[in-house]
Coordinates of C-alpha atoms in Angstrom, one line a residue:
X1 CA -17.7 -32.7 -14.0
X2 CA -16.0 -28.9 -14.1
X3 CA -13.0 -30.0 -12.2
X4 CA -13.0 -33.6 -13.3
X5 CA -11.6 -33.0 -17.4
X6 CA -8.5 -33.6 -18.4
X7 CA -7.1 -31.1 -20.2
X8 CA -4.1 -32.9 -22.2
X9 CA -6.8 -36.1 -22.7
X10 CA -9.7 -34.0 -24.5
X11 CA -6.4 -32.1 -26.4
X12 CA -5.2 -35.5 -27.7
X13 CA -8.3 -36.7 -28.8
X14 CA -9.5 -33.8 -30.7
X15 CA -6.3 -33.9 -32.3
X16 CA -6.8 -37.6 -33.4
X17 CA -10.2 -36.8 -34.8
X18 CA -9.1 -33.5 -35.9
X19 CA -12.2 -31.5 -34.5
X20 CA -12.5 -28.3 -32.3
X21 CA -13.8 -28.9 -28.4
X22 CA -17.3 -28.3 -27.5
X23 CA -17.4 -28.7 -23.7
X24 CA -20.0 -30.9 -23.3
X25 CA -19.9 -29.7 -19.0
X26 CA -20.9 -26.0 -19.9
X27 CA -23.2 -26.3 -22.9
X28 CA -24.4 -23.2 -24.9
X29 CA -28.0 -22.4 -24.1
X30 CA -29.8 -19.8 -22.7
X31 CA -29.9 -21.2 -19.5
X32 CA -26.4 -20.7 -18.4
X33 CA -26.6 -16.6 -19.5
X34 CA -27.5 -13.3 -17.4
X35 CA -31.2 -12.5 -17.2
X36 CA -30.0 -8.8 -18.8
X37 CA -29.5 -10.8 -22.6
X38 CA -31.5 -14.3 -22.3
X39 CA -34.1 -14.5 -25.1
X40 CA -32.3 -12.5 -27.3
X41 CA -30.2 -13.0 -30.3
X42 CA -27.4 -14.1 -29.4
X43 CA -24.9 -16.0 -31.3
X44 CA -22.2 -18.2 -29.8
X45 CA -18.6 -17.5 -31.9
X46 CA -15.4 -18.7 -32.1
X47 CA -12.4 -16.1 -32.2
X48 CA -11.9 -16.9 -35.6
X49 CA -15.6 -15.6 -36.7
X50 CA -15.1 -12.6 -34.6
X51 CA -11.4 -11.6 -36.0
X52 CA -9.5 -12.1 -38.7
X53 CA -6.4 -12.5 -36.5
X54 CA -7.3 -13.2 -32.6
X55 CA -4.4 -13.1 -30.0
X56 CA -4.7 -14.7 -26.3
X57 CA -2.9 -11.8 -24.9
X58 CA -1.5 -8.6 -27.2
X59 CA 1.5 -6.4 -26.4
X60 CA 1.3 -7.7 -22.6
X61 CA -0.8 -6.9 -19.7
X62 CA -2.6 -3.9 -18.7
X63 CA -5.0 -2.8 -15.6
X64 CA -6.3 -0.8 -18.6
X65 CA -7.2 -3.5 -20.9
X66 CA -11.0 -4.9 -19.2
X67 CA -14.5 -3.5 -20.5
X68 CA -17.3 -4.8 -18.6
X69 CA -20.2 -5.6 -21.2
X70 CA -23.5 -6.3 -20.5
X71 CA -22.8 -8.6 -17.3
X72 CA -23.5 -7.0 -14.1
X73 CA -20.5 -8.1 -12.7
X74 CA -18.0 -4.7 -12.3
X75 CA -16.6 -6.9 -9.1
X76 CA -15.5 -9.4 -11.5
X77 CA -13.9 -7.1 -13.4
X78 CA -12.4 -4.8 -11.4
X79 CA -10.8 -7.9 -9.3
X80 CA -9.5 -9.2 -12.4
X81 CA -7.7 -6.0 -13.8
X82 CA -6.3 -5.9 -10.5
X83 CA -5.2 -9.4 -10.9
X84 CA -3.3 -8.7 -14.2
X85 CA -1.0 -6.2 -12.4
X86 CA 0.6 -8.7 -10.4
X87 CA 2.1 -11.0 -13.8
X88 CA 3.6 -13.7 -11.7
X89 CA -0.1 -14.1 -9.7
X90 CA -1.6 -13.6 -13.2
X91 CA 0.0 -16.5 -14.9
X92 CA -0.6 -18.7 -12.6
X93 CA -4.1 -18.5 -12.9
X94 CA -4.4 -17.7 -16.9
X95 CA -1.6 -20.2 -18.5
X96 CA 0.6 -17.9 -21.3
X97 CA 1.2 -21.0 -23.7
X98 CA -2.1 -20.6 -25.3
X99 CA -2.8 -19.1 -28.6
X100 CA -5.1 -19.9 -31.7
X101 CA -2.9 -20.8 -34.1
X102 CA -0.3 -23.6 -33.3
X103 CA -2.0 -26.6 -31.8
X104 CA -4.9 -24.6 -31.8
X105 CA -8.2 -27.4 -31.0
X106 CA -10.3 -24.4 -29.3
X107 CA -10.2 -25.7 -25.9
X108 CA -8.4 -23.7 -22.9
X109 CA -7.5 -24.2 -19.5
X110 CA -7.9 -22.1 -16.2
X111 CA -6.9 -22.1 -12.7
X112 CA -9.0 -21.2 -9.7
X113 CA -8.4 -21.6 -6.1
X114 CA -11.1 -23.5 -4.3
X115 CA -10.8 -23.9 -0.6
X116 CA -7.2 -24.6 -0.2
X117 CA -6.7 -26.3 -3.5
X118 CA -6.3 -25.0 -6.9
X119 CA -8.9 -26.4 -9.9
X120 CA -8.4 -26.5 -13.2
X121 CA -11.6 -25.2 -15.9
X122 CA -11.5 -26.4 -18.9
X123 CA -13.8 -24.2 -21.6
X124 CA -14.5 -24.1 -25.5
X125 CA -14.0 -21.1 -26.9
X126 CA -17.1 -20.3 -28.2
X127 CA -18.0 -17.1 -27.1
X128 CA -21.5 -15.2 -26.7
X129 CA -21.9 -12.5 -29.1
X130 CA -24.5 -10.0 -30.4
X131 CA -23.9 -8.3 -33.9
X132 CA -20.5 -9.5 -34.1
X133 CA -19.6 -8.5 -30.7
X134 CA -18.7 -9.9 -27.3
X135 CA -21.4 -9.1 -25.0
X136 CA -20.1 -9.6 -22.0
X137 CA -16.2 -8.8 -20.7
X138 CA -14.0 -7.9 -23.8
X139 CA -10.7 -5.6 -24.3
X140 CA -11.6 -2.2 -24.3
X141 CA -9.1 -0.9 -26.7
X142 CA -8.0 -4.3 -28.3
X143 CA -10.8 -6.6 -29.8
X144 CA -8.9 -9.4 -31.2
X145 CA -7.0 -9.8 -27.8
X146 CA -9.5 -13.1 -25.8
X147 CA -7.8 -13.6 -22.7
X148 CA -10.3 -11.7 -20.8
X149 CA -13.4 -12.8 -22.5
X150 CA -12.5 -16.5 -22.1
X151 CA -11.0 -15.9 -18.5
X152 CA -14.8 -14.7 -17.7
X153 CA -16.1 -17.6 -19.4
X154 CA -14.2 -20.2 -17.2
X155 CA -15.1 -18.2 -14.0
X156 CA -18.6 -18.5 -15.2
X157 CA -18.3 -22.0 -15.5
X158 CA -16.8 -22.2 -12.3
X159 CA -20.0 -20.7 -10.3
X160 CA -22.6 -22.4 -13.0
X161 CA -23.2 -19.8 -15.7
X162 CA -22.8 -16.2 -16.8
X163 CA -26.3 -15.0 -14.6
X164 CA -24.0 -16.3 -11.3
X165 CA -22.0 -13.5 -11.9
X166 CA -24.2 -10.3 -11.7
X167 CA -23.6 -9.0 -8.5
X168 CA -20.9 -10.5 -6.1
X169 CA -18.2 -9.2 -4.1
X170 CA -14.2 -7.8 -5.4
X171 CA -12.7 -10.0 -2.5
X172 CA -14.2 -13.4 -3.5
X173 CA -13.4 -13.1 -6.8
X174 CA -9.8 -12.1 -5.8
X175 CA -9.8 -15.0 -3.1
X176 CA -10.4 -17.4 -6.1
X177 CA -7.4 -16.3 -8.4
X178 CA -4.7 -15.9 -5.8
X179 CA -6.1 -18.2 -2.7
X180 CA -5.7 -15.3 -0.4
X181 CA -7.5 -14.3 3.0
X182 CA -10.0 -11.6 3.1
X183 CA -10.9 -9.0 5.1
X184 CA -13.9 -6.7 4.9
X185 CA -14.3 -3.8 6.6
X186 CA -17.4 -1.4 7.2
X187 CA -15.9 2.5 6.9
X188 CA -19.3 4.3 6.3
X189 CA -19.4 5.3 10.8
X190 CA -16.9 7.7 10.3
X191 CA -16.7 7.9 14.1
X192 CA -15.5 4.0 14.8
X193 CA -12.4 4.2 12.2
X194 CA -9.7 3.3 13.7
X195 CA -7.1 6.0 14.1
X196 CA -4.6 4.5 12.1
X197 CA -6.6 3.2 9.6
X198 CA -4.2 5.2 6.5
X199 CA -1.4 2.9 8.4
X200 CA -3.0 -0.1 8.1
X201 CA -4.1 0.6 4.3
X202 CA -0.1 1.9 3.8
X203 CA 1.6 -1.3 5.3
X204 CA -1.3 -3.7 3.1
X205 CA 0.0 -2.6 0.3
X206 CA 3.5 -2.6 1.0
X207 CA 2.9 -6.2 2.0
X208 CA 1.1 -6.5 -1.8
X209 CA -2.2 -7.3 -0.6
X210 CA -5.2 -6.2 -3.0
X211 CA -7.7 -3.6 -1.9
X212 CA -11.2 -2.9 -3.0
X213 CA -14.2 -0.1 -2.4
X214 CA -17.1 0.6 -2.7
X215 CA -20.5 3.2 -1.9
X216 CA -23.4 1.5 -0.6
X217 CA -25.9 1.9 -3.1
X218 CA -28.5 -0.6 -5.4
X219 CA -26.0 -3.3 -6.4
X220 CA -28.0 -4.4 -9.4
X221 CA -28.1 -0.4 -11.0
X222 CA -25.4 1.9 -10.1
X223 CA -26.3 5.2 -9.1
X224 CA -24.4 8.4 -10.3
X225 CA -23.4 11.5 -7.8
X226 CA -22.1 15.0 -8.4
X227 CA -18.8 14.2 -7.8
X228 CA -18.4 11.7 -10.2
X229 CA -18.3 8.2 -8.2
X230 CA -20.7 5.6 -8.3
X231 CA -23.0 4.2 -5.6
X232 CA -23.7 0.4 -5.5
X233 CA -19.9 0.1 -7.6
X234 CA -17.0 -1.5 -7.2
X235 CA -13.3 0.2 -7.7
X236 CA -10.1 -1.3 -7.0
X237 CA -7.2 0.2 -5.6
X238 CA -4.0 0.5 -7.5
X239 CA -1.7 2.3 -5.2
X240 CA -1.4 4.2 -1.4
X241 CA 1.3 6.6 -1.4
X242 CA 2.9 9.4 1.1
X243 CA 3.6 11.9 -1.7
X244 CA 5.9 15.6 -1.7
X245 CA 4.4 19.0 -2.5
X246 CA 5.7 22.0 -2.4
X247 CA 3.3 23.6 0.5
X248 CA 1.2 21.4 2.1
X249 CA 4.1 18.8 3.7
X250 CA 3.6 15.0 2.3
X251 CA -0.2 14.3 1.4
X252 CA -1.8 10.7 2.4
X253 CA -3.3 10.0 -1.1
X254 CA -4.6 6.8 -2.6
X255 CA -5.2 5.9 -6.5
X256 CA -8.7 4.3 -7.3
X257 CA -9.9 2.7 -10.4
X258 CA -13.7 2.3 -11.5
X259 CA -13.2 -0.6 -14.0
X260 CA -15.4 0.9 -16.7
X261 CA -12.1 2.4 -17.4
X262 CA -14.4 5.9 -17.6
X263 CA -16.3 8.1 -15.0
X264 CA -14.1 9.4 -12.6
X265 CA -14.0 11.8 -9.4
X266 CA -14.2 15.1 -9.8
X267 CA -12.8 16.9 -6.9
X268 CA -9.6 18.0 -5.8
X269 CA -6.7 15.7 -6.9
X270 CA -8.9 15.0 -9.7
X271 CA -6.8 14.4 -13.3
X272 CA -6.1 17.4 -14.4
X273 CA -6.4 19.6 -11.4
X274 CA -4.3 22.6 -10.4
X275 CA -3.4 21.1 -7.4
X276 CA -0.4 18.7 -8.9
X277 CA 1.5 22.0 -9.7
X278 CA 2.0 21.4 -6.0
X279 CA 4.0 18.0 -6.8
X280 CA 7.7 17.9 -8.2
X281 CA 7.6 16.5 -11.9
X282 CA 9.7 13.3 -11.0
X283 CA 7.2 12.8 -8.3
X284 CA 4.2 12.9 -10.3
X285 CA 6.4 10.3 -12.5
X286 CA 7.1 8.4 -9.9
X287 CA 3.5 8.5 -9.2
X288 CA 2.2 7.6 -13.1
X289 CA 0.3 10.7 -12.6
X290 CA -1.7 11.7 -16.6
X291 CA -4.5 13.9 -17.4
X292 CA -6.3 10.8 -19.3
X293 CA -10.3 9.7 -19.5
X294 CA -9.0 5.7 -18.2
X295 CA -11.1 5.6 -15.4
X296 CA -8.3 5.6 -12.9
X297 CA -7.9 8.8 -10.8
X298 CA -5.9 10.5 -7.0
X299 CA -8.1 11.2 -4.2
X300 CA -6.5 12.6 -1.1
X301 CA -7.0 10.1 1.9
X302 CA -9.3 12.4 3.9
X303 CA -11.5 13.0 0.4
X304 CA -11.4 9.3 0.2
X305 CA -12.9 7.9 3.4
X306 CA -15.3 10.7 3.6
X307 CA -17.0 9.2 0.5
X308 CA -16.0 5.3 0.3
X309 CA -18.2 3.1 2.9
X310 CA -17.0 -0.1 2.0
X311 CA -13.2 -1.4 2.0
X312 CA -12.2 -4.9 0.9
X313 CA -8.8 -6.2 1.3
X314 CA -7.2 -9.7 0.1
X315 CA -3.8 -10.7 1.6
X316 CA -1.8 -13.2 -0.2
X317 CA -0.4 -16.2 1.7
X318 CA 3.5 -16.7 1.5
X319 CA 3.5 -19.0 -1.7
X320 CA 1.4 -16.5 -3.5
X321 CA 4.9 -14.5 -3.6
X322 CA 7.6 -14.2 -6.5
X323 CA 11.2 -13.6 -5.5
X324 CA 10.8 -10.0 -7.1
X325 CA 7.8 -9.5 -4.6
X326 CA 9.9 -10.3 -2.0
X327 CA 13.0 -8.1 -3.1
X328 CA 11.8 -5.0 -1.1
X329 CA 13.2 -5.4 2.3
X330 CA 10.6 -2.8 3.9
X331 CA 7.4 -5.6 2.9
X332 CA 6.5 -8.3 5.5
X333 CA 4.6 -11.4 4.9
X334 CA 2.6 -13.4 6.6
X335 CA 2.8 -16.6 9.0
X336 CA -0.1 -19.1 8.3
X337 CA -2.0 -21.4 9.7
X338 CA -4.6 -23.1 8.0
X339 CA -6.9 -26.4 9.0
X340 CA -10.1 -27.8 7.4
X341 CA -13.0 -28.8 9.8
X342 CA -16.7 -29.9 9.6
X343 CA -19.9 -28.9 12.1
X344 CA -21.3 -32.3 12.6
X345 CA -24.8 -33.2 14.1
X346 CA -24.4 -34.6 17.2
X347 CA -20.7 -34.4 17.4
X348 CA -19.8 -31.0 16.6
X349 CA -22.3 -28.6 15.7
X350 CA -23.0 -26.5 18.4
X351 CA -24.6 -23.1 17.5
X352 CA -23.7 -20.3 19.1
X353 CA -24.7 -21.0 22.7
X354 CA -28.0 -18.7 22.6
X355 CA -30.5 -20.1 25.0
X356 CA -31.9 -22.5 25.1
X357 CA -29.1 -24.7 23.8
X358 CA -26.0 -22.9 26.0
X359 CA -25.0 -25.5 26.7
X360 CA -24.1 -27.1 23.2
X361 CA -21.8 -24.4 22.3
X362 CA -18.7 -26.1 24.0
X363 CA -19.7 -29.2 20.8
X364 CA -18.2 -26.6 18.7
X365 CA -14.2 -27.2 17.3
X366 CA -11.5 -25.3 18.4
X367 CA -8.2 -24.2 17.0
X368 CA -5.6 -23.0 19.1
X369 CA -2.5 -20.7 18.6
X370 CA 0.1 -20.1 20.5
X371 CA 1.6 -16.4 20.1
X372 CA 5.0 -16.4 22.1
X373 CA 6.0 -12.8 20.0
X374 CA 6.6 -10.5 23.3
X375 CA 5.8 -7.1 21.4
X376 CA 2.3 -8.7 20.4
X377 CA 1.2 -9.3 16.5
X378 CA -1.7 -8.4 14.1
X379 CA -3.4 -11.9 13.3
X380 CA -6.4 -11.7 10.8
X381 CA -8.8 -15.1 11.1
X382 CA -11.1 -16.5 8.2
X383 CA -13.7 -18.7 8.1
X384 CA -14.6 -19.8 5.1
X385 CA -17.7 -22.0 4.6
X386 CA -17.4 -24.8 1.6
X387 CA -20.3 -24.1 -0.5
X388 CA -21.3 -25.5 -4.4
X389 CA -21.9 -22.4 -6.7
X390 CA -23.3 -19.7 -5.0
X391 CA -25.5 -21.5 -2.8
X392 CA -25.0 -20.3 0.9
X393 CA -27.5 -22.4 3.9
X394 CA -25.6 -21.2 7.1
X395 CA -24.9 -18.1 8.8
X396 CA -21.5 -18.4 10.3
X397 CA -19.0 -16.7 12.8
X398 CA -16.7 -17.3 15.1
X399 CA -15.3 -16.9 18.4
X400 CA -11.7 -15.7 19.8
X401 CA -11.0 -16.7 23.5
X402 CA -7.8 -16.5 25.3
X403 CA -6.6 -19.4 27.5
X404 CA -6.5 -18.3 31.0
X405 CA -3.1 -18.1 33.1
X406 CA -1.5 -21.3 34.2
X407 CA -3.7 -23.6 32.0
X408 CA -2.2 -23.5 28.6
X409 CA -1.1 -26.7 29.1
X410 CA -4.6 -28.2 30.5
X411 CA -5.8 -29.3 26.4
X412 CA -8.2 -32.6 27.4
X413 CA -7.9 -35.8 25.3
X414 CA -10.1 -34.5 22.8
X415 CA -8.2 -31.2 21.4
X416 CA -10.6 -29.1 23.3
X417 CA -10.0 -27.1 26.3
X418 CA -12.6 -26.8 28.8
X419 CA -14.7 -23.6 28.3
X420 CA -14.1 -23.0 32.1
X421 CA -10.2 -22.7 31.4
X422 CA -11.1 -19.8 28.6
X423 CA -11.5 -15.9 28.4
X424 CA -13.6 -14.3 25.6
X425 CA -11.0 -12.1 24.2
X426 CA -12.7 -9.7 21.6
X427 CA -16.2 -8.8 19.9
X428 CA -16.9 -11.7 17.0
X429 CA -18.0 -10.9 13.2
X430 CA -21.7 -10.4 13.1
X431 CA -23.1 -14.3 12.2
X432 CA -24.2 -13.9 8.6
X433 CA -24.7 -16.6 5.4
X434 CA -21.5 -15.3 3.6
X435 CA -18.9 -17.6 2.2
X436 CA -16.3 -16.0 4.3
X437 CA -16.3 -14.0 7.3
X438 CA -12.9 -12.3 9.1
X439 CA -12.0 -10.5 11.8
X440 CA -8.5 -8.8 12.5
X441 CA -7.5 -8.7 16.1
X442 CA -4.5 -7.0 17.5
X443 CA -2.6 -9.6 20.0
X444 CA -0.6 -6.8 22.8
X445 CA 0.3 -10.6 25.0
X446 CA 1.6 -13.3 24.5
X447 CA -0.2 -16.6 25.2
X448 CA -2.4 -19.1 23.9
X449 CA -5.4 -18.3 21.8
X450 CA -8.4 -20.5 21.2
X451 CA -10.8 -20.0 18.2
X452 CA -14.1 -21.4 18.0
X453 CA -15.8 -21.6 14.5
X454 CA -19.4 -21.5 14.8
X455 CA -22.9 -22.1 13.0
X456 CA -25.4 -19.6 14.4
X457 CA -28.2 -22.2 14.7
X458 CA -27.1 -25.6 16.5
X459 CA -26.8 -29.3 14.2
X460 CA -26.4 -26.8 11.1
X461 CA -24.2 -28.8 8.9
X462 CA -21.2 -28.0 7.0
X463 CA -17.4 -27.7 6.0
X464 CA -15.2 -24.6 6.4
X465 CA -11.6 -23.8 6.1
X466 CA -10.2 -21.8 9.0
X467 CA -7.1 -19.6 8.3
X468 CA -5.3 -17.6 10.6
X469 CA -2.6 -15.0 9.4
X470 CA -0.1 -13.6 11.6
X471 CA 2.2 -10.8 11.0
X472 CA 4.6 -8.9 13.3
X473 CA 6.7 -5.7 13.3
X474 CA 10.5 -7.0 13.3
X475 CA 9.6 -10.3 11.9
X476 CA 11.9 -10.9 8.7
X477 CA 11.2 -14.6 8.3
X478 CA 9.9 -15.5 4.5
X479 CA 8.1 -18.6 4.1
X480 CA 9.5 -20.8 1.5
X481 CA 5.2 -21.8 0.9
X482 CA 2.8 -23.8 3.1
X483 CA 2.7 -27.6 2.7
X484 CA -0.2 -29.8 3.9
X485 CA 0.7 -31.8 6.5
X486 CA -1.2 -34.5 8.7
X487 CA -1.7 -34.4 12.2
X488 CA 0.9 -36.7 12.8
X489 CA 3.5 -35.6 11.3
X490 CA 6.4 -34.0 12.5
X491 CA 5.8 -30.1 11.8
X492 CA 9.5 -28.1 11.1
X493 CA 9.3 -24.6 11.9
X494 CA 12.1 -22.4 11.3
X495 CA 13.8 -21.3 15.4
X496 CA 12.7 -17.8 15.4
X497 CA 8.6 -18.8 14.8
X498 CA 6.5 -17.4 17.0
X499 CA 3.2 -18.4 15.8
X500 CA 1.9 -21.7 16.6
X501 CA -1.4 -24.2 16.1
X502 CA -2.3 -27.6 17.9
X503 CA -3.2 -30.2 15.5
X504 CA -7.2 -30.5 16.3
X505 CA -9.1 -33.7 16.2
X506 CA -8.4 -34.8 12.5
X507 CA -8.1 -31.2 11.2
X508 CA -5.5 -31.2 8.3
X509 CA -2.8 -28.4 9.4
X510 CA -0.7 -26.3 7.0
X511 CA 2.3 -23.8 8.7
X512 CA 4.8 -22.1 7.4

């Protein structure tokens, strides 16, 4: 029922009976609220009874504009201020042509990415209030602008209430408004970073992926420290830069935001601090650098990962990118491969091949890839499990294995290579009941690759999507977007590609 209304329809019948929508799919009781305000008071308000004159979206967009409210859902909101930096990604989740005056019937339409297709929500605009306030996400400076407090609403809807939103993680949030790949990584063991991590972070951004951070901590009550971050607290990051002083060379700094839009690190690089003396005036304009109480602040790199323990990262696919994100000749994009798939009982649910069921592992599917770049690539695999709200059965993983020498060609009649032809090539992500687990792995060879999606337990059941992004250093190849295509049809590549899958069993395959 929440993908299955017709937007125009419902429009054109409220306008025949001249009467405003009341979504009949996301009714408003107490039931579909947070624990933190069920029982209490609370009124249920159009914009009209909350403003004399409400606006959709004021004066443009702003990373500035989000307040959290009483929703414990800072991942929510820090994803979505994130989102409304990138206009052309924003728009394309929150339609502009909406307003509350002409053709106004108080329904409104959103758009989500679900597992390799994008949804439509339709919502009413009655909104939960308390006093005459919005009690949950609202413009901070602005109230009479809506777009974030009915943006919220339809997320909500999305995942079966407002209560499905306290607690939850920056990179699924960000995965549903841009239908990019995600990557987690665990930074707290200061001793396993990789050496070039600041390179990595550097060329993500370049590339305009979204980052994210966080202190481990109680999810469900942040916890203040001296220095002015938050444990169990989700920032985003707005920018990664190589900046010029004066007397210490070019700094490796990074800009943070703690969506609150209030509370921000104290140390050095802190707004205000003495230190940016040491930085030209037209860089710290370059830079956006102000002395302001927004919640968005500098940390030096090394000041950075001494604290954060948590990074998230969400990497757009090529479709995901407007001509004017493509304008910079120094960004890269990625090549994609993408297939849907199903653990079956009896046919293809394997487990992960602990004893005493070893032998049911080779049950499992796999998805080959052929990298034929000779100075190697950085691929970044997804499984993604296709759950219904925010119900997860499975622990998942998966498996990277290399084909050995002389038997790329040795695929048998079913897809599937025999496991004796196979090498495991790297350490898997740790099985857990996630919706998405990922794992970057640096290719130095080429040759064909084999990946094995998994359930830890064997005959677990379930869908998944499997997504494989590829990237190389001297590739300047654009994709023009990923299509669907079937397994039998004839895949066009452009001549220079590099990165190829197999079509397996009935897997649907997407390349670009």
């Amino acid at each position: 029922m929440k993908y299955n209304q017709d937007y125009l329809k419902i429009k054109e019948e409220l306008r025949r009976d001249n009467e405003l929508f009341e979504d009949p799919a996301f009714s408003i009781y107490d039931e579909i609220l947070s624990k933190n305000v069920s029982g209490q008071n609370i009124q249920w308000l159009r914009p009209h009874e909350l403003c004399d004159r409400p606006l959709f979206i004021k004066d443009g967009l702003s990373r500035f504009d989000l307040d959290q409210g009483r929703l414990g859902n800072c991942w929510f909101i820090a994803a979505a201020a994130t989102l409304a930096c990138k206009r052309s990604l924003f728009t394309r989740c929150v339609p502009e042509d909406q307003n509350f005056h002409n053709d106004y019937w108080g329904i409104f339409r959103f758009k989500f990415w679900q597992y390799g297709n994008w949804v439509e929500i339709v919502i009413d605009d009655r909104l939960p209030t308390s006093g005459g306030r919005l009690i949950f996400c609202r413009n901070r400076d602005e109230p009479n602008e809506l777009w974030s407090a009915l943006f919220e609403k339809a997320y909500a809807k999305l995942y079966g209430g407002y209560g499905r939103l306290d607690g939850g993680r920056f990179c699924n949030a960000l995965v549903d408004f841009t239908g990019g790949i995600s990557e987690s990584m665990y930074i707290g063991d200061k001793n396993k970073l990789p050496g070039d991590l600041f390179d990595i972070l550097y060329k993500c951004h370049q590339m305009n992926s979204f980052m994210g951070c966080s202190i481990d901590g109680n999810y469900e009550r942040e916890e203040l420290i001296n220095n002015g971050l938050y444990k169990g607290h989700a920032y985003s990051v707005t920018a990664i830069e190589l900046i010029n002083t004066y007397n210490y060379g070019r700094l490796k700094m990074i800009r943070v935001m703690n969506p609150w839009g209030k509370a921000e690190w104290k140390g050095s690089w802190s707004d205000g601090s003495p230190l940016w003396n040491e930085v030209p005036a037209e860089e710290r304009r370059r830079l956006e650098v102000r002395n302001s109480e927004d919640g968005e602040f500098w940390m030096a790199y090394e000041d950075w990962i001494k604290n954060f323990e948590r990074l998230e990262i969400v990497h757009l696919e090529p479709d995901a990118f407007s001509e004017n994100m493509l304008s910079n000749s120094t960004k890269k994009n990625w090549r994609t491969l993408t297939y849907n798939g199903e653990w079956v009982k009896g046919k293809s649910a394997g487990g992960c091949g602990n004893s005493p069921y070893r032998e049911l592992f080779e049950m499992n599917p796999q998805y080959p890839v052929r990298i034929s770049q000779s100075h190697g690539c950085s691929m970044i695999v997804s499984l993604m499990q296709k759950i219904d709200d925010f119900h997860i059965e499975n622990s998942v993983s998966f498996f990277v294995h290399k084909v050995r020498a002389g038997y790329e060609d040795q695929i048998g009649p079913d897809n599937k290579y025999d496991h004796g032809f196979l090498k495991r090539f790297c350490d898997s992500p740790t099985f857990i009941n996630s919706r998405e687990v990922s794992l970057r792995v640096q290719i130095d060879t080429p040759g064909t690759y084999v990946v094995i999606p998994s359930t830890f337990d064997p005959f677990k059941e379930g869908k998944f999507l499997l997504r494989m992004f590829a990237e190389s250093e001297g590739d300047d190849y654009y994709g023009k977007g990923a299509g669907l295509k079937d397994e039998n049809e004839e895949i066009h590549t452009p001549q220079n590609n590099w990165f190829r899958g197999f079509p397996a069993g009935n897997q649907i395959m997407s390349i670009s």
